[in-house]
Amino acid sequence: GKRLLLNVKDIMHTGSFIPIVREDACLQETILVMTEKRLGMATIQNDQGELLGIYTDGDLRRTFERNMALTTTPITEVMTTSPKTIHEDSLAAHALQMMENFKITSLVVVNAHNTVTGVVHIHNILESGIM
């Protein structure tokens, strides 16, 4: 029964728990935010809170392989510009299905205006008991 009722907005990280960097951030600033928020990723947003991209632990490893400078590389140069997202009113079970299908551990949660409202991580789903 729980699986049918729980929406993404009921279990997602919100507010100050969302890893956010602005589009003018450098790679180093992004890594610091990722470390602080502990979700293995950061959202890149404009001043209106619209999602421009995502930067993940996997992206970080690929960036290091390319020997990019931490303090001078703009995050917009290395971010993923079309990340997987889910609407806040979607079922949590659908978020789990997407994570399994795409082999990812988190989804950016957006509203109808493509404004970021949260991040749902696989741990949120595990803790919710829908699995």
Backbone as a printed PyTorch tensor [residue, N CA C, xyz], in Angstrom:
tensor([[[  0.8090,  -1.1970,   0.0000],
         [  0.0000,   0.0000,   0.0000],
         [  0.8460,   1.2530,   0.0000]],

        [[  1.9290,   1.2560,   0.8000],
         [  2.7960,   2.4290,   0.8810],
         [  3.3520,   2.7920,  -0.4980]],

        [[  3.6900,   1.7730,  -1.2540],
         [  4.2830,   1.9660,  -2.5770],
         [  3.3660,   2.7620,  -3.5040]],

        [[  2.0710,   2.5990,  -3.3330],
         [  1.1200,   3.2630,  -4.2150],
         [  0.8340,   4.7030,  -3.8060]],

        [[  1.1140,   5.0570,  -2.5700],
         [  0.7070,   6.3580,  -2.0480],
         [  1.8280,   7.3890,  -1.9510]],

        [[  3.0580,   6.9550,  -1.8390],
         [  4.1590,   7.8630,  -1.5480],
         [  4.6300,   8.6040,  -2.7960]],

        [[  4.6120,   9.9290,  -2.7230],
         [  5.1150,  10.7560,  -3.8260],
         [  6.5590,  11.1500,  -3.5690]],

        [[  7.2430,  11.5300,  -4.6250],
         [  8.6300,  11.9730,  -4.5220],
         [  8.7450,  13.1350,  -3.5360]],

        [[  7.8050,  14.0800,  -3.5740],
         [  7.8850,  15.2540,  -2.6950],
         [  7.8060,  14.8790,  -1.2160]],

        [[  7.3040,  13.6760,  -0.9150],
         [  7.1980,  13.2230,   0.4700],
         [  8.5270,  12.7340,   1.0390]],

        [[  9.4860,  12.3950,   0.1890],
         [ 10.7330,  11.7870,   0.6700],
         [ 11.9960,  12.5300,   0.2140]],

        [[ 11.8700,  13.5450,  -0.6200],
         [ 13.0440,  14.2040,  -1.2200],
         [ 13.7390,  15.1540,  -0.2400]],

        [[ 15.0020,  15.4450,  -0.5630],
         [ 15.7600,  16.4770,   0.1430],
         [ 15.2850,  17.8270,  -0.3860]],

        [[ 15.0730,  18.7810,   0.5110],
         [ 14.5790,  20.0980,   0.1140],
         [ 15.3930,  21.2040,   0.7740]],

        [[ 15.1110,  22.4290,   0.3730],
         [ 15.6950,  23.6100,   1.0180],
         [ 17.2090,  23.5820,   1.0650]],

        [[ 17.7570,  23.7900,   2.2470],
         [ 19.2100,  23.8890,   2.4110],
         [ 19.9180,  22.5550,   2.2240]],

        [[ 19.1700,  21.4680,   2.0790],
         [ 19.7770,  20.1520,   1.8600],
         [ 20.0450,  19.8770,   0.3790]],

        [[ 19.5670,  20.7610,  -0.5010],
         [ 19.7900,  20.5960,  -1.9380],
         [ 21.1750,  21.1400,  -2.2850]],

        [[ 22.0160,  20.3530,  -2.9440],
         [ 23.3240,  20.8550,  -3.3700],
         [ 23.1690,  21.7530,  -4.5990]],

        [[ 23.3240,  23.0540,  -4.3920],
         [ 23.1070,  24.0400,  -5.4560],
         [ 24.3780,  24.8400,  -5.6870]],

        [[ 24.7530,  24.9720,  -6.9560],
         [ 25.7710,  25.9490,  -7.3540],
         [ 25.1960,  26.7650,  -8.5000]],

        [[ 25.6410,  27.9860,  -8.5980],
         [ 25.1980,  28.8700,  -9.6740],
         [ 26.0320,  28.6150, -10.9230]],

        [[ 25.5260,  29.0580, -12.0340],
         [ 26.1580,  28.7780, -13.3200],
         [ 27.5360,  29.4130, -13.4750]],

        [[ 27.8700,  30.4130, -12.6510],
         [ 29.1910,  31.0500, -12.7430],
         [ 30.2150,  30.4170, -11.7910]],

        [[ 29.8500,  29.3090, -11.1510],
         [ 30.7560,  28.6370, -10.2130],
         [ 31.8840,  27.9250, -10.9550]],

        [[ 32.9820,  27.7460, -10.2490],
         [ 34.0890,  26.9610, -10.7950],
         [ 33.9860,  25.5290, -10.2590]],

        [[ 34.7970,  24.6800, -10.7910],
         [ 34.8140,  23.2700, -10.4180],
         [ 35.0780,  23.0870,  -8.9250]],

        [[ 36.0190,  23.8260,  -8.3800],
         [ 36.3640,  23.7070,  -6.9630],
         [ 35.1700,  24.0180,  -6.0630]],

        [[ 34.4520,  25.0890,  -6.3520],
         [ 33.2790,  25.4650,  -5.5680],
         [ 32.2230,  24.3530,  -5.6170]],

        [[ 32.0540,  23.7650,  -6.7730],
         [ 31.0800,  22.6860,  -6.9460],
         [ 31.4560,  21.4710,  -6.1100]],

        [[ 32.7220,  21.1060,  -6.1220],
         [ 33.1950,  19.9600,  -5.3380],
         [ 32.9650,  20.2040,  -3.8490]],

        [[ 33.2050,  21.4160,  -3.3950],
         [ 32.9740,  21.7430,  -1.9800],
         [ 31.5010,  21.5920,  -1.6020]],

        [[ 30.5990,  22.0320,  -2.4720],
         [ 29.1570,  21.8870,  -2.2200],
         [ 28.7730,  20.4070,  -2.2120]],

        [[ 29.3010,  19.6420,  -3.1530],
         [ 29.0090,  18.2110,  -3.2080],
         [ 29.4560,  17.5210,  -1.9230]],

        [[ 30.6210,  17.8920,  -1.4310],
         [ 31.1600,  17.3000,  -0.2080],
         [ 30.2920,  17.6650,   0.9950]],

        [[ 29.8770,  18.9060,   1.0690],
         [ 29.0600,  19.3740,   2.1930],
         [ 27.6840,  18.7120,   2.2280]],

        [[ 27.0480,  18.5750,   1.0770],
         [ 25.6670,  18.0690,   1.0200],
         [ 25.5820,  16.5520,   0.9970]],

        [[ 26.6610,  15.8750,   0.6340],
         [ 26.7900,  14.4210,   0.7420],
         [ 25.7540,  13.6220,  -0.0520]],

        [[ 25.4060,  14.1030,  -1.2330],
         [ 24.4950,  13.3490,  -2.0890],
         [ 25.1760,  12.8320,  -3.3510]],

        [[ 26.4810,  13.0960,  -3.4890],
         [ 27.2010,  12.5950,  -4.6510],
         [ 26.9310,  13.3630,  -5.9260]],

        [[ 26.3620,  14.5710,  -5.7740],
         [ 26.0470,  15.3690,  -6.9540],
         [ 25.7470,  16.7990,  -6.5340]],

        [[ 25.7190,  17.6770,  -7.5350],
         [ 25.3050,  19.0630,  -7.3240],
         [ 24.4340,  19.4860,  -8.5000]],

        [[ 23.4430,  20.3080,  -8.1970],
         [ 22.6230,  20.8850,  -9.2570],
         [ 23.2240,  22.2220,  -9.6440]],

        [[ 23.2060,  22.5310, -10.9310],
         [ 23.6570,  23.8390, -11.4110],
         [ 22.4000,  24.5750, -11.8320]],

        [[ 22.1920,  25.7410, -11.2020],
         [ 20.9630,  26.4910, -11.4010],
         [ 21.2660,  27.9490, -11.7220]],

        [[ 20.3200,  28.5820, -12.4200],
         [ 20.4400,  30.0270, -12.6350],
         [ 19.8120,  30.7540, -11.4490]],

        [[ 19.7890,  32.0700, -11.5040],
         [ 19.2830,  32.8660, -10.3790],
         [ 17.7970,  32.6560, -10.1180]],

        [[ 17.0640,  32.1360, -11.0980],
         [ 15.6350,  31.8690, -10.9280],
         [ 15.3710,  30.4530, -10.3840]],

        [[ 16.4420,  29.6950, -10.1330],
         [ 16.2860,  28.3440,  -9.6180],
         [ 15.9870,  27.3120, -10.6850]],

        [[ 16.1490,  27.7030, -11.9540],
         [ 15.9150,  26.7560, -13.0470],
         [ 17.1370,  25.8540, -13.2010]],

        [[ 16.8870,  24.5990, -13.4900],
         [ 17.9440,  23.6130, -13.6400],
         [ 18.6620,  23.7910, -14.9710]],

        [[ 19.9800,  23.9680, -14.8970],
         [ 20.8100,  24.0930, -16.0980],
         [ 21.6260,  22.8260, -16.3430]],

        [[ 21.9160,  22.1130, -15.2670],
         [ 22.7220,  20.9130, -15.3950],
         [ 22.9540,  20.2590, -14.0570]],

        [[ 23.7430,  19.1970, -14.0970],
         [ 24.0800,  18.4390, -12.8950],
         [ 25.5450,  18.0440, -12.9960]],

        [[ 26.1740,  17.8930, -11.8480],
         [ 27.5590,  17.4210, -11.8050],
         [ 27.6190,  16.3440, -10.7300]],

        [[ 28.0870,  15.1500, -11.1070],
         [ 28.0550,  14.0000, -10.2090],
         [ 29.4680,  13.5240,  -9.8630]],

        [[ 29.5290,  12.5870,  -8.9120],
         [ 30.8070,  11.9610,  -8.5800],
         [ 31.4460,  11.3310,  -9.8050]],

        [[ 30.6410,  10.7270, -10.6630],
         [ 31.1560,  10.1390, -11.9020],
         [ 31.7440,  11.1910, -12.8220]],

        [[ 31.0570,  12.3430, -12.9200],
         [ 31.5900,  13.4490, -13.7230],
         [ 32.9330,  13.9180, -13.1500]],

        [[ 33.0280,  13.9410, -11.8240],
         [ 34.2660,  14.3670, -11.1720],
         [ 35.4310,  13.4510, -11.5480]],

        [[ 35.1920,  12.1500, -11.5190],
         [ 36.2560,  11.2150, -11.9090],
         [ 36.6770,  11.4300, -13.3630]],

        [[ 35.7010,  11.6320, -14.2350],
         [ 36.0280,  11.8750, -15.6490],
         [ 36.7720,  13.2000, -15.8240]],

        [[ 36.4310,  14.1950, -15.0160],
         [ 37.1120,  15.4910, -15.0870],
         [ 38.5700,  15.3540, -14.6740]],

        [[ 38.8270,  14.5860, -13.6230],
         [ 40.2100,  14.3810, -13.1850],
         [ 41.0300,  13.6580, -14.2450]],

        [[ 40.3990,  12.7430, -14.9570],
         [ 41.1020,  12.0540, -16.0400],
         [ 41.5410,  13.0360, -17.1260]],

        [[ 40.7920,  14.1270, -17.2750],
         [ 41.1120,  15.1410, -18.2910],
         [ 42.0740,  16.2010, -17.7570]],

        [[ 42.4640,  16.0770, -16.4770],
         [ 43.4430,  16.9870, -15.8770],
         [ 42.9940,  18.4500, -15.9030]],

        [[ 41.7530,  18.7210, -15.5640],
         [ 41.1940,  20.0740, -15.6100],
         [ 41.5480,  20.8210, -14.3190]],

        [[ 41.7680,  22.1200, -14.4180],
         [ 42.1390,  22.9510, -13.2720],
         [ 40.9170,  23.2090, -12.3880]],

        [[ 41.0530,  22.9300, -11.1050],
         [ 39.9280,  23.0690, -10.1770],
         [ 39.4370,  24.5020, -10.0340]],

        [[ 40.3530,  25.4390,  -9.9860],
         [ 39.9590,  26.8260,  -9.6720],
         [ 39.5830,  27.6490, -10.8960]],

        [[ 39.9290,  27.1810, -12.0810],
         [ 39.6370,  27.9940, -13.2720],
         [ 38.6340,  27.3500, -14.2290]],

        [[ 38.3290,  26.0830, -14.0470],
         [ 37.3840,  25.4270, -14.9450],
         [ 35.9590,  25.7880, -14.5420]],

        [[ 35.2100,  26.4320, -15.4360],
         [ 33.8120,  26.7410, -15.1150],
         [ 32.9870,  25.4550, -15.0760]],

        [[ 32.0720,  25.3700, -14.1270],
         [ 31.2550,  24.1640, -14.0040],
         [ 30.4260,  23.9370, -15.2620]],

        [[ 30.0630,  25.0040, -15.9530],
         [ 29.2660,  24.8670, -17.1700],
         [ 30.0220,  24.1230, -18.2700]],

        [[ 31.3480,  24.0690, -18.1520],
         [ 32.1680,  23.3750, -19.1470],
         [ 32.1660,  21.8600, -18.9450]],

        [[ 31.8880,  21.4060, -17.7340],
         [ 32.0080,  19.9780, -17.4310],
         [ 30.7110,  19.3440, -16.9180]],

        [[ 29.6520,  20.1270, -16.7440],
         [ 28.3940,  19.5830, -16.2190],
         [ 27.6320,  18.7990, -17.2920]],

        [[ 26.7280,  17.9670, -16.8450],
         [ 25.7970,  17.2770, -17.7350],
         [ 24.6140,  18.2150, -17.9420]],

        [[ 24.3330,  18.5530, -19.1860],
         [ 23.3180,  19.5840, -19.4580],
         [ 21.9000,  19.0530, -19.5950]],

        [[ 21.7420,  17.7550, -19.6520],
         [ 20.3790,  17.2110, -19.7280],
         [ 20.2260,  16.0790, -18.7120]],

        [[ 20.2320,  16.4360, -17.4310],
         [ 20.1540,  15.4000, -16.3940],
         [ 18.7690,  14.7730, -16.3140]],

        [[ 18.7320,  13.6060, -15.7080],
         [ 17.4600,  12.9220, -15.4660],
         [ 16.7270,  13.6620, -14.3480]],

        [[ 15.4820,  13.9840, -14.6010],
         [ 14.6690,  14.6670, -13.6070],
         [ 13.3600,  13.9240, -13.4040]],

        [[ 12.6910,  14.2820, -12.3260],
         [ 11.3810,  13.7120, -12.0410],
         [ 10.5190,  14.8110, -11.4390]],

        [[  9.2390,  14.7660, -11.7100],
         [  8.3260,  15.7650, -11.1730],
         [  8.0330,  15.4450,  -9.7110]],

        [[  7.8690,  16.4810,  -8.9170],
         [  7.6660,  16.3100,  -7.4790],
         [  6.4020,  15.5220,  -7.1360]],

        [[  5.4090,  15.5010,  -8.0130],
         [  4.1680,  14.7620,  -7.7540],
         [  4.2010,  13.3190,  -8.2630]],

        [[  5.3300,  12.9110,  -8.8410],
         [  5.4610,  11.5290,  -9.3110],
         [  5.5460,  10.5800,  -8.1240]],

        [[  5.1700,   9.3470,  -8.3680],
         [  5.2780,   8.3310,  -7.3230],
         [  6.7450,   8.0080,  -7.0380]],

        [[  7.0470,   7.7790,  -5.7770],
         [  8.4010,   7.3920,  -5.3850],
         [  8.8010,   6.0920,  -6.0700]],

        [[  7.8380,   5.2060,  -6.2790],
         [  8.1190,   3.9460,  -6.9750],
         [  8.6000,   4.2080,  -8.4020]],

        [[  8.0830,   5.2620,  -9.0360],
         [  8.5370,   5.6250, -10.3800],
         [  9.9780,   6.1360, -10.3340]],

        [[ 10.3180,   6.8880,  -9.2930],
         [ 11.6980,   7.3610,  -9.1300],
         [ 12.6430,   6.1730,  -9.0090]],

        [[ 12.2590,   5.1880,  -8.2250],
         [ 13.0760,   3.9840,  -8.0720],
         [ 13.2570,   3.2850,  -9.4150]],

        [[ 12.1710,   3.1550, -10.1660],
         [ 12.2360,   2.5070, -11.4710],
         [ 13.1940,   3.2600, -12.4030]],

        [[ 13.1290,   4.5900, -12.3940],
         [ 14.0410,   5.3890, -13.2280],
         [ 15.4910,   5.1810, -12.8100]],

        [[ 15.7450,   5.1800, -11.4970],
         [ 17.1160,   4.9780, -11.0150],
         [ 17.6450,   3.6120, -11.4400]],

        [[ 16.8100,   2.6050, -11.3430],
         [ 17.2320,   1.2750, -11.7670],
         [ 17.4830,   1.2320, -13.2670]],

        [[ 16.5850,   1.8020, -14.0550],
         [ 16.7210,   1.7890, -15.5150],
         [ 17.9710,   2.5090, -15.9950]],

        [[ 18.2680,   3.6750, -15.3820],
         [ 19.4070,   4.4800, -15.8260],
         [ 20.6820,   4.2080, -15.0320]],

        [[ 20.5890,   3.3210, -14.0300],
         [ 21.7450,   2.9830, -13.1870],
         [ 22.3490,   4.2330, -12.5400]],

        [[ 21.4670,   5.0190, -11.9030],
         [ 21.8790,   6.2340, -11.2020],
         [ 21.3650,   6.1770,  -9.7710]],

        [[ 21.9070,   7.0270,  -8.9150],
         [ 21.5320,   6.9830,  -7.4960],
         [ 20.6950,   8.1780,  -7.0490]],

        [[ 20.5090,   9.1700,  -7.9110],
         [ 19.6910,  10.3120,  -7.5120],
         [ 19.0500,  10.9580,  -8.7390]],

        [[ 17.9480,  11.6430,  -8.4540],
         [ 17.2250,  12.3780,  -9.4890],
         [ 16.9670,  13.7830,  -8.9860]],

        [[ 17.0710,  14.7540,  -9.8760],
         [ 16.7020,  16.1220,  -9.5340],
         [ 15.1880,  16.2170,  -9.6530]],

        [[ 14.5740,  16.8170,  -8.6380],
         [ 13.1230,  16.9500,  -8.6090],
         [ 12.7640,  18.3650,  -9.0470]],

        [[ 11.8730,  18.4560, -10.0310],
         [ 11.4800,  19.7590, -10.5750],
         [  9.9620,  19.9000, -10.5490]],

        [[  9.5150,  21.1520, -10.6440],
         [  8.0810,  21.4080, -10.7740],
         [  7.7660,  21.6960, -12.2410]],

        [[  6.5730,  22.1270, -12.5170],
         [  6.1290,  22.3550, -13.8950],
         [  6.9150,  23.4530, -14.6030]],

        [[  7.6050,  24.3120, -13.8520],
         [  8.3680,  25.4200, -14.4370],
         [  9.8580,  25.0940, -14.5720]],

        [[ 10.2110,  23.8060, -14.4020],
         [ 11.5980,  23.3420, -14.4380],
         [ 12.4320,  23.9800, -13.3270]],

        [[ 11.7630,  24.3940, -12.2640],
         [ 12.4570,  24.9190, -11.0930],
         [ 12.7530,  23.7540, -10.1620]],

        [[ 13.9710,  23.7140,  -9.6520],
         [ 14.3690,  22.6320,  -8.7580],
         [ 13.6520,  22.7890,  -7.4150]],

        [[ 12.9840,  21.7270,  -6.9980],
         [ 12.3200,  21.7320,  -5.6880],
         [ 12.9480,  20.7280,  -4.7310]],

        [[ 13.8210,  19.8550,  -5.2430],
         [ 14.4620,  18.8870,  -4.3670],
         [ 15.3550,  17.9240,  -5.1110]],

        [[ 15.8960,  16.9870,  -4.3490],
         [ 16.6900,  15.8900,  -4.8920],
         [ 16.2290,  14.6360,  -4.1700]],

        [[ 15.9550,  13.5910,  -4.9300],
         [ 15.6130,  12.3070,  -4.3250],
         [ 16.7730,  11.3550,  -4.5840]],

        [[ 17.2600,  10.7490,  -3.5130],
         [ 18.3980,   9.8430,  -3.5560],
         [ 17.8930,   8.4310,  -3.2650]],

        [[ 18.6060,   7.4450,  -3.7480],
         [ 18.2170,   6.0500,  -3.5220],
         [ 18.0440,   5.7570,  -2.0300]],

        [[ 18.8380,   6.4210,  -1.1810],
         [ 18.7010,   6.2110,   0.2600],
         [ 17.3500,   6.6920,   0.7760]],

        [[ 16.8000,   7.7650,   0.1800],
         [ 15.4640,   8.2270,   0.5650],
         [ 14.4360,   7.1360,   0.2860]],

        [[ 14.5990,   6.4720,  -0.8380],
         [ 13.6600,   5.4170,  -1.2210],
         [ 13.8050,   4.2110,  -0.2980]],

        [[ 15.0540,   3.8360,   0.0000],
         [ 15.2800,   2.7150,   0.9200],
         [ 14.6810,   3.0000,   2.3000]],

        [[ 14.8950,   4.2260,   2.7930],
         [ 14.3910,   4.6040,   4.1150],
         [ 12.8690,   4.6890,   4.1490]],

        [[ 12.2520,   4.9460,   3.0000],
         [ 10.7870,   5.0770,   2.9610],
         [ 10.0770,   3.7350,   3.0800]],

        [[ 10.7990,   2.6500,   2.8140],
         [ 10.2230,   1.3220,   2.9460],
         [  9.4040,   0.8520,   1.7580]],

        [[  9.4940,   1.5310,   0.6250],
         [  8.6770,   1.0890,  -0.5110],
         [  9.3040,  -0.0610,  -1.2770]],

        [[ 10.5560,  -0.3790,  -0.9850],
         [ 11.2210,  -1.4900,  -1.6770],
         [ 10.9550,  -2.7960,  -0.9620]]])
